[in-house]
Coordinates of C-alpha atoms and ligand atoms in Angstrom, one line a residue:
M1 CA 0.1 -0.1 0.0
H2 CA 1.4 3.4 -0.9
G3 CA 1.5 6.5 1.5
L4 CA -1.1 9.1 0.2
M5 CA 1.7 12.0 0.6
Q6 CA 2.8 14.4 -2.2
E7 CA 5.6 13.8 -4.4
W8 CA 8.1 16.4 -3.6
P9 CA 11.5 15.8 -5.1
L10 CA 14.6 16.5 -3.0
V11 CA 16.1 18.9 -5.4
C12 CA 18.8 21.4 -4.7
H13 CA 17.1 24.3 -6.6
K14 CA 14.4 24.0 -3.9
I15 CA 16.8 25.1 -1.2
I16 CA 17.9 28.4 -2.9
D17 CA 14.2 29.1 -3.7
H18 CA 13.4 28.6 0.0
A19 CA 16.1 30.8 1.1
A20 CA 15.1 33.5 -1.4
R21 CA 11.4 33.4 -0.3
Q22 CA 12.0 33.0 3.6
H23 CA 15.3 34.7 4.1
P24 CA 15.5 37.1 0.8
N25 CA 17.4 39.9 2.7
R26 CA 19.9 37.4 4.6
E27 CA 23.3 38.4 3.3
V28 CA 26.2 36.4 1.7
V29 CA 29.2 38.6 2.2
S30 CA 32.5 37.8 0.3
R31 CA 36.2 38.9 0.5
S32 CA 36.1 39.1 -3.2
V33 CA 39.1 38.0 -5.5
E34 CA 39.5 41.7 -6.8
G35 CA 40.0 42.7 -3.2
P36 CA 37.0 44.5 -1.6
I37 CA 34.4 42.9 0.8
V38 CA 31.3 42.6 -1.5
R39 CA 27.6 41.7 -0.4
T40 CA 24.6 40.2 -1.8
T41 CA 21.6 38.4 -0.5
Y42 CA 20.0 35.0 -0.9
A43 CA 17.6 36.6 -3.2
G44 CA 20.4 38.0 -5.2
V45 CA 22.1 34.6 -5.3
R46 CA 18.8 33.0 -6.6
D47 CA 18.5 35.6 -9.2
N48 CA 22.0 35.2 -10.5
A49 CA 21.7 31.5 -10.4
R50 CA 18.4 31.7 -12.6
K51 CA 20.4 33.8 -15.2
I52 CA 23.4 31.2 -15.1
A53 CA 20.9 28.3 -15.7
Q54 CA 19.1 30.2 -18.4
L55 CA 22.5 31.1 -20.3
L56 CA 24.0 27.6 -20.0
A57 CA 20.6 26.1 -21.4
R58 CA 20.5 28.7 -24.0
E59 CA 24.1 27.9 -25.0
G60 CA 23.1 24.4 -25.6
F61 CA 24.5 22.7 -22.4
Q62 CA 22.5 19.8 -21.4
P63 CA 21.2 18.2 -18.0
G64 CA 23.9 15.9 -16.8
D65 CA 27.0 18.0 -18.4
R66 CA 29.8 18.3 -16.0
I67 CA 30.6 22.2 -15.5
A68 CA 33.9 22.7 -13.6
T69 CA 34.6 25.5 -10.9
L70 CA 38.1 26.4 -10.1
A71 CA 37.3 29.1 -7.4
W72 CA 37.5 30.4 -3.9
N73 CA 34.6 30.4 -1.5
T74 CA 32.7 33.4 -2.7
G75 CA 29.1 34.4 -3.4
R76 CA 29.7 34.1 -7.1
H77 CA 30.8 30.7 -6.6
L78 CA 27.7 29.9 -4.6
E79 CA 25.5 31.3 -7.6
A80 CA 27.4 29.1 -10.1
W81 CA 26.6 25.9 -8.1
F82 CA 23.0 26.8 -7.7
G83 CA 22.9 27.8 -11.6
I84 CA 24.6 24.8 -12.7
M85 CA 22.3 22.4 -10.7
G86 CA 19.5 24.4 -11.6
M87 CA 20.0 23.8 -15.2
G88 CA 20.2 20.1 -14.5
G89 CA 24.1 20.4 -14.6
V90 CA 26.7 18.8 -12.5
Y91 CA 29.1 21.4 -10.7
H92 CA 32.6 20.0 -10.5
T93 CA 34.8 21.4 -7.9
L94 CA 38.5 21.4 -8.8
N95 CA 41.1 21.7 -6.3
P96 CA 43.7 24.3 -7.4
R97 CA 46.1 22.9 -5.0
L98 CA 46.8 19.8 -7.4
F99 CA 49.3 19.8 -10.0
P100 CA 48.2 21.2 -13.3
E101 CA 48.6 17.9 -15.0
Q102 CA 46.5 16.2 -12.1
I103 CA 43.8 18.8 -12.8
A104 CA 43.8 18.0 -16.4
W105 CA 43.7 14.4 -15.8
I106 CA 40.6 14.9 -13.6
M107 CA 39.0 17.3 -16.0
N108 CA 39.4 14.8 -18.9
H109 CA 38.0 11.9 -16.9
A110 CA 35.0 13.9 -16.0
S111 CA 34.6 15.3 -19.5
D112 CA 33.9 18.8 -18.3
R113 CA 32.2 21.0 -20.9
A114 CA 32.9 24.4 -19.2
I115 CA 34.7 26.0 -16.5
F116 CA 33.9 28.9 -14.1
T117 CA 37.2 30.3 -12.8
D118 CA 38.3 32.9 -10.4
L119 CA 40.9 35.7 -11.7
T120 CA 43.4 34.1 -9.5
F121 CA 43.5 30.7 -11.6
M122 CA 43.7 32.4 -15.3
P123 CA 47.1 31.4 -15.8
L124 CA 46.4 27.8 -14.7
V125 CA 43.3 27.8 -16.9
E126 CA 45.4 28.9 -19.8
K127 CA 47.5 25.7 -19.3
L128 CA 44.6 23.5 -18.8
V129 CA 42.3 24.6 -21.7
P130 CA 44.5 23.0 -24.6
S131 CA 44.7 19.5 -22.9
V132 CA 41.0 19.3 -22.2
E133 CA 39.2 18.5 -25.4
S134 CA 35.8 18.4 -24.2
L135 CA 35.7 22.1 -22.8
R136 CA 33.7 24.6 -24.7
K137 CA 33.6 27.8 -22.6
V138 CA 35.4 29.7 -19.9
I139 CA 33.6 31.9 -17.4
V140 CA 35.8 34.3 -15.6
M141 CA 34.2 35.3 -12.4
T142 CA 34.8 39.1 -12.5
D143 CA 33.7 42.0 -14.2
A144 CA 34.7 43.9 -17.6
A145 CA 36.9 46.0 -15.9
H146 CA 39.1 43.3 -14.5
M147 CA 39.0 41.0 -17.3
P148 CA 42.6 39.8 -18.0
E149 CA 44.2 39.7 -21.5
T150 CA 43.8 36.2 -22.8
A151 CA 44.3 34.4 -26.2
L152 CA 42.0 31.6 -25.2
P153 CA 38.8 31.4 -27.3
N154 CA 35.2 31.5 -25.8
V155 CA 36.2 33.3 -22.6
V156 CA 33.7 35.8 -21.0
S157 CA 33.5 37.7 -17.9
Y158 CA 30.7 36.6 -15.6
E159 CA 29.2 40.0 -14.9
E160 CA 29.0 40.8 -18.7
W161 CA 27.7 37.5 -19.6
L162 CA 24.9 37.6 -16.7
D163 CA 23.7 40.8 -18.2
E164 CA 22.9 38.9 -21.4
A165 CA 20.0 37.0 -19.3
D166 CA 16.8 38.2 -17.6
G167 CA 16.5 35.2 -15.3
D168 CA 13.2 34.4 -16.7
F169 CA 13.9 30.5 -16.4
E170 CA 12.1 27.5 -14.9
W171 CA 14.4 25.2 -13.1
A172 CA 15.3 22.0 -15.0
D173 CA 12.8 19.4 -14.4
V174 CA 15.2 16.8 -13.0
G175 CA 14.3 13.9 -10.7
E176 CA 15.8 13.8 -7.0
D177 CA 18.3 11.0 -8.2
A178 CA 19.9 13.0 -11.0
A179 CA 23.5 13.8 -10.6
C180 CA 24.1 17.5 -9.4
G181 CA 27.7 17.6 -8.1
M182 CA 31.1 16.1 -8.5
C183 CA 34.2 15.9 -6.6
Y184 CA 37.5 13.7 -6.9
T185 CA 39.2 12.3 -4.0
S186 CA 42.7 13.7 -3.7
G187 CA 44.3 10.3 -5.0
T188 CA 47.1 10.0 -2.4
T189 CA 47.1 6.4 -3.5
G190 CA 46.5 5.7 -7.0
D191 CA 44.5 8.1 -9.6
P192 CA 41.8 10.4 -8.0
K193 CA 38.4 8.8 -8.2
G194 CA 35.1 10.7 -9.0
V195 CA 32.5 11.1 -6.5
L196 CA 29.0 12.0 -7.9
Y197 CA 26.5 13.7 -5.5
S198 CA 22.8 13.5 -6.3
H199 CA 20.2 16.4 -5.8
R200 CA 18.9 14.0 -3.1
S201 CA 22.0 13.2 -1.4
N202 CA 22.9 16.8 -1.1
V203 CA 19.5 17.7 0.2
L204 CA 19.5 15.1 2.7
H205 CA 23.1 15.8 3.8
A206 CA 22.2 19.4 4.3
M207 CA 19.4 18.7 6.7
M208 CA 21.7 16.3 8.4
A209 CA 24.5 18.6 8.9
A210 CA 22.2 21.3 10.3
M211 CA 20.5 19.1 13.0
P212 CA 21.1 20.2 16.8
D213 CA 23.7 17.3 17.7
A214 CA 25.3 17.7 14.4
M215 CA 26.4 21.4 13.2
G216 CA 23.5 22.8 15.4
V217 CA 23.0 25.9 13.2
G218 CA 20.0 28.3 12.4
S219 CA 19.0 31.3 10.9
K220 CA 20.3 33.4 13.7
D221 CA 24.0 32.1 12.8
V222 CA 26.5 33.9 10.9
I223 CA 28.5 31.1 9.0
L224 CA 32.1 31.3 7.8
P225 CA 33.0 28.4 5.8
V226 CA 36.7 28.6 5.6
V227 CA 37.0 25.0 4.4
P228 CA 37.0 25.4 0.5
M229 CA 34.0 24.6 -1.6
F230 CA 36.6 22.7 -3.7
H231 CA 37.4 20.5 -0.5
A232 CA 34.5 18.1 -0.1
N233 CA 31.7 20.4 -0.7
A234 CA 32.9 23.0 2.1
W235 CA 31.5 20.3 4.2
G236 CA 27.9 20.8 2.8
L237 CA 27.8 24.4 4.1
G238 CA 27.0 25.6 0.4
Q239 CA 23.5 24.0 0.6
T240 CA 23.0 24.0 4.6
C241 CA 23.3 27.8 5.1
P242 CA 20.6 28.8 2.5
M243 CA 18.7 25.9 3.8
I244 CA 18.5 27.3 7.3
G245 CA 18.9 31.0 6.2
A246 CA 22.2 31.6 7.9
K247 CA 24.2 34.6 7.0
M248 CA 27.2 33.2 5.0
V249 CA 30.6 34.9 5.2
M250 CA 32.9 33.9 2.4
P251 CA 36.7 34.2 2.8
G252 CA 37.9 34.4 -0.9
G253 CA 41.4 33.4 -1.3
K254 CA 42.6 34.6 2.0
M255 CA 42.9 32.1 4.7
D256 CA 45.6 33.4 6.8
G257 CA 45.3 34.2 10.5
E258 CA 44.8 37.9 10.2
S259 CA 42.3 37.8 7.3
I260 CA 40.1 35.2 8.9
Y261 CA 40.1 37.0 12.2
E262 CA 39.1 40.3 10.6
L263 CA 36.0 38.7 9.0
L264 CA 35.3 37.0 12.2
D265 CA 35.3 40.1 14.0
T266 CA 33.7 42.5 11.5
E267 CA 31.0 40.3 10.4
K268 CA 30.2 38.9 14.0
V269 CA 30.6 35.3 12.9
T270 CA 29.1 32.8 15.2
F271 CA 29.9 29.5 13.5
T272 CA 33.0 28.4 11.5
A273 CA 34.6 25.3 9.9
A274 CA 38.0 24.3 8.8
V275 CA 41.1 22.0 9.0
P276 CA 43.3 22.1 11.9
T277 CA 46.1 23.9 10.1
V278 CA 43.8 27.0 9.5
W279 CA 43.1 27.2 13.3
L280 CA 46.8 26.8 14.2
M281 CA 47.3 30.0 12.2
L282 CA 44.2 31.7 13.6
L283 CA 45.2 30.8 17.2
Q284 CA 48.8 32.1 16.7
Y285 CA 47.5 35.3 15.4
L286 CA 45.2 35.8 18.2
E287 CA 48.0 35.2 20.8
Q288 CA 50.4 37.4 19.0
N289 CA 48.3 40.5 18.7
D290 CA 46.2 39.8 22.1
K291 CA 42.8 39.5 20.3
K292 CA 39.6 37.9 21.6
L293 CA 36.6 36.1 19.9
P294 CA 33.6 37.6 21.5
Y295 CA 31.1 36.7 18.6
L296 CA 32.1 33.2 17.8
K297 CA 30.2 30.4 19.5
K298 CA 31.4 27.1 17.6
V299 CA 34.1 25.9 15.4
V300 CA 33.8 22.7 13.5
I301 CA 37.3 21.0 13.0
G302 CA 37.9 18.0 10.7
G303 CA 39.5 16.9 7.7
A304 CA 42.5 15.6 9.9
A305 CA 42.6 14.8 13.6
C306 CA 42.4 17.8 15.8
P307 CA 45.2 18.1 18.1
R308 CA 44.3 18.4 21.6
A309 CA 46.0 21.7 22.2
I310 CA 43.6 23.3 19.6
T311 CA 40.6 22.3 21.3
E312 CA 41.8 23.3 24.7
K313 CA 42.9 26.8 23.6
F314 CA 39.5 27.5 21.9
E315 CA 37.5 26.4 24.8
K316 CA 39.5 27.6 27.6
N317 CA 41.1 30.7 26.4
Y318 CA 38.3 31.9 23.9
G319 CA 35.0 30.3 25.2
V320 CA 34.5 28.8 21.8
E321 CA 32.8 25.3 21.8
V322 CA 35.0 22.8 19.3
I323 CA 33.0 20.3 17.4
H324 CA 35.5 17.6 16.2
A325 CA 34.2 16.0 13.1
W326 CA 35.2 13.4 10.6
G327 CA 34.0 12.6 7.0
M328 CA 35.2 12.1 3.5
T329 CA 34.5 13.4 0.0
E330 CA 32.5 10.0 -0.5
M331 CA 30.3 10.8 2.3
S332 CA 29.2 14.2 1.1
P333 CA 31.2 14.7 3.4
L334 CA 29.9 14.4 7.0
G335 CA 30.4 11.2 8.8
S336 CA 30.5 12.0 12.5
L337 CA 30.6 14.8 14.9
C338 CA 31.6 15.1 18.4
T339 CA 28.9 16.7 20.3
M340 CA 28.0 15.7 23.9
K341 CA 25.3 13.4 25.0
P342 CA 23.1 13.6 28.1
Q343 CA 25.6 11.1 30.0
H344 CA 28.5 13.6 29.5
A345 CA 26.5 16.3 31.3
G346 CA 28.9 18.0 34.0
K347 CA 32.1 16.8 32.5
T348 CA 34.8 19.3 32.4
G349 CA 38.5 19.6 31.8
D350 CA 40.6 16.7 30.8
A351 CA 37.6 14.4 30.8
L352 CA 35.6 16.5 28.4
L353 CA 38.8 16.8 26.3
D354 CA 39.4 13.1 26.2
I355 CA 36.0 12.7 24.7
K356 CA 36.6 15.7 22.2
Q357 CA 39.7 14.0 20.8
K358 CA 37.3 11.3 19.3
Q359 CA 35.7 11.9 16.1
G360 CA 32.3 11.5 17.5
T361 CA 28.9 9.9 16.7
A362 CA 27.1 9.4 13.5
P363 CA 24.1 11.6 12.9
F364 CA 20.7 10.0 11.6
G365 CA 21.8 9.0 7.9
V366 CA 25.0 7.6 8.6
E367 CA 25.4 3.9 9.5
M368 CA 28.8 2.9 11.0
I369 CA 30.7 -0.4 11.8
V370 CA 34.1 -1.6 12.3
T371 CA 35.1 -5.0 11.1
D372 CA 38.2 -7.2 11.0
D373 CA 40.0 -8.1 7.6
D374 CA 37.5 -10.9 7.2
G375 CA 34.6 -8.6 7.4
K376 CA 33.5 -9.8 10.9
E377 CA 31.9 -7.0 13.0
L378 CA 33.9 -5.9 16.0
P379 CA 32.6 -4.9 19.3
W380 CA 32.0 -1.3 20.5
D381 CA 34.3 -1.3 23.4
G382 CA 36.2 1.9 22.6
K383 CA 39.5 -0.2 22.1
T384 CA 39.3 -2.9 19.5
F385 CA 40.2 -1.2 16.3
G386 CA 39.5 -2.3 12.7
R387 CA 38.1 -1.2 9.2
L388 CA 35.6 1.6 9.4
K389 CA 32.7 1.1 7.0
V390 CA 29.8 3.3 6.4
R391 CA 26.5 3.5 4.6
G392 CA 23.7 6.1 4.1
P393 CA 21.7 8.2 1.5
A394 CA 24.7 10.6 1.2
V395 CA 27.4 8.0 0.9
A396 CA 28.7 7.0 -2.6
S397 CA 27.6 3.8 -3.8
S398 CA 30.3 3.7 -6.3
Y399 CA 32.8 5.8 -7.9
Y400 CA 32.3 7.6 -11.4
G401 CA 33.3 5.2 -14.1
G402 CA 33.4 2.1 -11.9
D403 CA 36.8 2.6 -10.4
G404 CA 37.7 1.4 -6.9
A405 CA 34.9 -1.2 -6.8
E406 CA 36.6 -3.2 -4.3
Q407 CA 35.7 -0.6 -1.7
F408 CA 32.0 -1.3 -1.9
D409 CA 30.6 -4.6 -0.7
E410 CA 27.3 -6.4 -1.7
D411 CA 25.7 -5.3 1.5
G412 CA 26.1 -1.7 0.8
W413 CA 28.9 -0.9 3.1
F414 CA 31.7 1.3 1.9
D415 CA 35.3 0.7 3.2
T416 CA 36.5 4.1 4.1
G417 CA 40.1 3.0 4.2
D418 CA 40.2 4.4 8.0
V419 CA 41.1 2.4 11.0
A420 CA 38.9 3.3 14.1
H421 CA 37.2 1.9 17.2
I422 CA 33.9 2.8 18.5
D423 CA 32.8 3.2 22.3
P424 CA 29.9 1.9 24.0
D425 CA 28.3 5.4 23.8
G426 CA 28.8 5.2 20.0
Y427 CA 31.8 7.6 19.8
M428 CA 34.1 6.7 16.9
Q429 CA 37.8 7.3 17.1
I430 CA 40.2 7.2 14.1
T431 CA 43.2 5.5 14.8
D432 CA 44.8 5.5 11.4
R433 CA 44.5 5.0 7.6
S434 CA 44.5 1.3 6.9
K435 CA 47.5 2.0 4.7
D436 CA 49.4 3.8 7.5
V437 CA 48.7 1.8 10.5
I438 CA 51.9 0.2 11.9
K439 CA 52.0 -3.4 12.0
S440 CA 54.4 -4.5 14.9
G441 CA 54.9 -8.0 15.8
G442 CA 51.4 -8.7 14.3
E443 CA 49.8 -6.0 16.4
W444 CA 48.6 -2.6 15.3
I445 CA 50.1 0.7 16.5
S446 CA 48.0 3.9 15.7
S447 CA 50.3 6.3 14.0
I448 CA 47.8 9.2 14.6
E449 CA 47.7 8.6 18.5
L450 CA 51.6 8.9 18.4
E451 CA 51.4 12.1 16.3
N452 CA 48.6 13.7 18.6
L453 CA 50.8 12.9 21.8
A454 CA 54.2 14.2 20.2
V455 CA 52.8 17.6 19.0
G456 CA 51.8 18.0 22.6
H457 CA 55.6 18.6 23.3
R458 CA 56.0 22.3 23.6
D459 CA 59.1 22.6 21.2
L460 CA 57.4 20.7 18.3
A461 CA 55.3 22.4 15.5
E462 CA 54.5 19.1 13.6
A463 CA 54.8 15.4 14.0
A464 CA 54.2 12.5 11.6
V465 CA 54.6 8.8 12.4
I466 CA 55.5 6.1 9.8
G467 CA 56.2 2.5 10.1
L468 CA 59.4 1.3 8.6
P469 CA 60.6 -2.3 8.0
H470 CA 62.2 -4.1 11.2
E471 CA 63.9 -7.4 11.0
K472 CA 62.4 -8.7 14.3
W473 CA 59.0 -6.9 14.7
G474 CA 58.0 -6.7 10.9
E475 CA 57.4 -2.9 11.2
R476 CA 58.5 -0.3 13.8
P477 CA 57.3 3.3 14.3
L478 CA 59.9 6.2 13.2
L479 CA 58.7 9.8 14.6
V480 CA 59.5 12.5 12.1
V481 CA 59.3 16.1 13.7
V482 CA 59.5 19.5 12.7
A483 CA 60.7 21.9 15.6
R484 CA 59.1 25.1 16.5
E485 CA 61.2 28.1 15.3
G486 CA 64.0 29.0 17.7
C487 CA 63.6 25.6 19.5
A488 CA 65.9 22.6 19.4
P489 CA 64.4 19.8 21.2
S490 CA 66.7 16.5 21.6
R491 CA 65.4 13.1 20.5
D492 CA 65.7 11.8 24.1
D493 CA 63.7 14.8 25.5
I494 CA 60.9 14.0 23.1
L495 CA 60.7 10.3 23.9
A496 CA 60.8 11.0 27.7
F497 CA 57.8 13.3 27.3
M498 CA 56.0 10.5 25.4
D499 CA 57.0 7.9 28.0
G500 CA 54.4 6.6 30.4
K501 CA 51.6 8.1 28.2
I502 CA 51.5 5.1 25.7
A503 CA 52.3 1.4 25.9
K504 CA 55.9 0.7 26.1
W505 CA 56.0 -1.2 22.7
W506 CA 54.2 1.8 21.1
M507 CA 57.1 4.0 21.5
P508 CA 58.7 5.1 18.3
D509 CA 62.2 3.5 17.9
D510 CA 63.8 6.7 16.7
V511 CA 63.1 10.4 16.0
A512 CA 64.0 12.1 12.8
F513 CA 64.2 16.1 12.8
V514 CA 63.1 17.7 9.3
D515 CA 62.7 21.2 8.3
E516 CA 59.2 20.5 6.6
I517 CA 56.8 17.5 6.5
P518 CA 55.1 16.9 3.0
H519 CA 51.4 17.7 2.7
T520 CA 48.7 16.6 0.1
A521 CA 46.6 19.2 -1.7
T522 CA 44.0 19.0 1.1
G523 CA 46.4 19.6 3.9
K524 CA 46.9 16.0 5.1
I525 CA 50.3 14.5 5.9
K526 CA 51.5 12.8 2.7
K527 CA 52.6 9.5 4.4
T528 CA 53.6 7.8 1.0
A529 CA 56.1 10.7 0.1
L530 CA 57.4 10.6 3.8
R531 CA 57.8 6.8 3.5
E532 CA 59.8 7.4 0.1
Q533 CA 61.9 10.1 1.9
F534 CA 63.0 7.5 4.7
A535 CA 63.0 4.3 2.4
H536 CA 66.8 4.1 3.0
Y537 CA 66.7 5.0 6.6
R538 CA 67.8 2.3 9.3
F539 CA 66.7 2.2 12.9
P540 CA 69.8 2.7 15.4
G541 CA 71.3 -0.9 16.4
Ligands
LIG601 P1 38.8 14.0 2.1 O1 38.0 13.2 1.3 O2 39.7 14.7 1.4 O3 37.8 14.9 3.1 O4 39.5 13.0 3.3 C1 39.0 12.1 4.0 C2 39.9 11.6 5.0 O5 40.5 12.5 5.8 C3 39.3 10.5 5.7 O6 39.2 9.2 5.3 C4 40.2 10.3 7.0 O7 41.4 9.6 6.9 C5 40.7 11.8 7.0 N1 39.9 12.7 8.0 C6 38.9 13.4 7.9 N2 38.6 14.1 9.1 C7 39.3 13.4 10.1 C8 39.4 13.5 11.5 N3 38.6 14.3 12.3 N4 40.3 12.9 12.1 C9 41.3 12.1 11.6 N5 41.1 11.9 10.1 C10 40.3 12.5 9.5

C-alpha cells in the first residue's frame, strides 16, 4: 500500500528558492578576489543562479553536463553552483592545489564542458584548456574592468555574461536522483576517483548537517566556511546555510590568521569550519596580537585529527565550543561529529577533552561499523580497532566510471580506508588510515595517536609517524618532527615526554628531525612521500 503524501522531489534548487523566499535579505558577504568586501543576499544569489541556468541552457549545455569550478569560496561561486544544478548540470569542483597535470587528468576523466574560474587561476586555466578537449567555454568570475588579456577562445567575464540574461527561467525538471555535483578524491594512493552527488543526497546531507547534535546551526547564525568549496563541498555548508537562512561569510582566497580574524570580528561570525592547520594559524595570530573572539560560539574542526591543544585553547582561552568532525569526499562529506550526549553532562577539563579527541557519533543518515579483515563486525568497546565501514543516503554507492569497486561490498557498506574503534556510547575514534597503520609483531600501532601525543611537546610544531621495516617486529614506528622556530628539542627529550603516556611497545624507535613535512593538496600529511623520503633509513642498532 502506498502512502498518500505528495511527491516533492528533494532537488537542490528548492533550497535556494526557499532561501530567497524565507530569508531574501539575509546576506552572503564575500572577500572578493578583486579585493574589497562585497555583499549580496539569498534573493540576489537565486536571481543570478537563474540567469546562469538560463544562459547555460540557451548555449546548448545539457542536463548531466559536468561544469567545472576552479574558485575560492565567494558568493559568485555559490551562484555558479546553484545555476549549474538548476540547469540540470553537475558542478564539478576542482582543487587548485593539485598539479596542473592532475587537474587536467581529472577534467578529462569527467569530460568537463565548461569552467567557471576565479581571476587568480587564469594562468592555470590557460595551461589546462589546450589539454581538455571537451571544454567549450570559460567564464571568468569578474567584471569587464578586471578581465585579463587572454588568447583563449570562448572566454567571457561573468558579470557581462549575466547581463545577457533576464533570469526568466524555470528550473530544469530533474528527478531527485539526478547527479548535481562532483568532486574527485585527492588520490594520495593511485589515481583520483570521482564522487558523483545527487540532488537527493545533497538535500538530505544539508538537513543532517544542520541538526542540533550535528553542526546545530540556524537562521540566527553567521557562518564562515573557511573549508573550501573545492574540498568536499565546504562540508555541505553551501547547501546547509541557504536551507536554514544563516548569513554566509565567504573568505575568498585569504585564509591566513589575520584575514580570517578580520572577518570573524567585523561580520560577527558565530560559527565556522576548517581543517586544523587553519586554526593553528588563527590561534597564533590571536595570541601574538592579544585578540579575543567575542562573537564566535562554535568551530567545527575536521579533515584531519584535531590536536588536543587546539581544542583546549579554543574552549579555555576563547570560550568557543569545538566540534571535532570526521568525514570524506565520498560521504558528502559528514560522517561523524563530536557533540556531547546527556550522559556527559557536567564533564569538564581533561575528562571532556578526552571525549573531544574522538571523531564523534554518526548523525541519523550515517550507519557505521568496524570490522576485522574478514569482514566480521567488531565490538563497540572503545578499544578494538578495525576497518571503518559506512552506509547511508549521502554515501557514494560507487565511483564515477566504476573505479575502486573493491571498496564497496554487496551489503552496501563502503570501506572508508580508515581504521577506528567505537565506544559503547557510539563515539568513533580514528586510529589510522589502513595503509598507514603500523604492524609491529602482528599487533597494530596507531600512527595518529603517536602524532597527537608528540605535538603536545612544547618545542614541536608538527609530527608524523610512519612504519618502517624491522627485522624482528616486521615494522616499527619512526617519529618525524618539525621543531618550533627557535627551539631545538633533543630525541631523548621528546621520547621522555611520550614515556608513560602510551604502551611501552608503542614507543617510536627513533626520532628524525626535518625542516618540513610533506602535505597533500587538502592539507593532510603525505605519508607515501614521507615513506619514500625515509626508504633508506635504518633504525639505530
Ligand atoms: P577527504 O575526502 O579529502 O575529506 O579525506 C577524507 C579522509 O580524511 C578520511 O578518510 C580520514 O582519513 C581523514 N579525516 C577526515 N577527518 C578526520 C578527522 N577528524 N580525524 C582524522 N582523520 C580525518
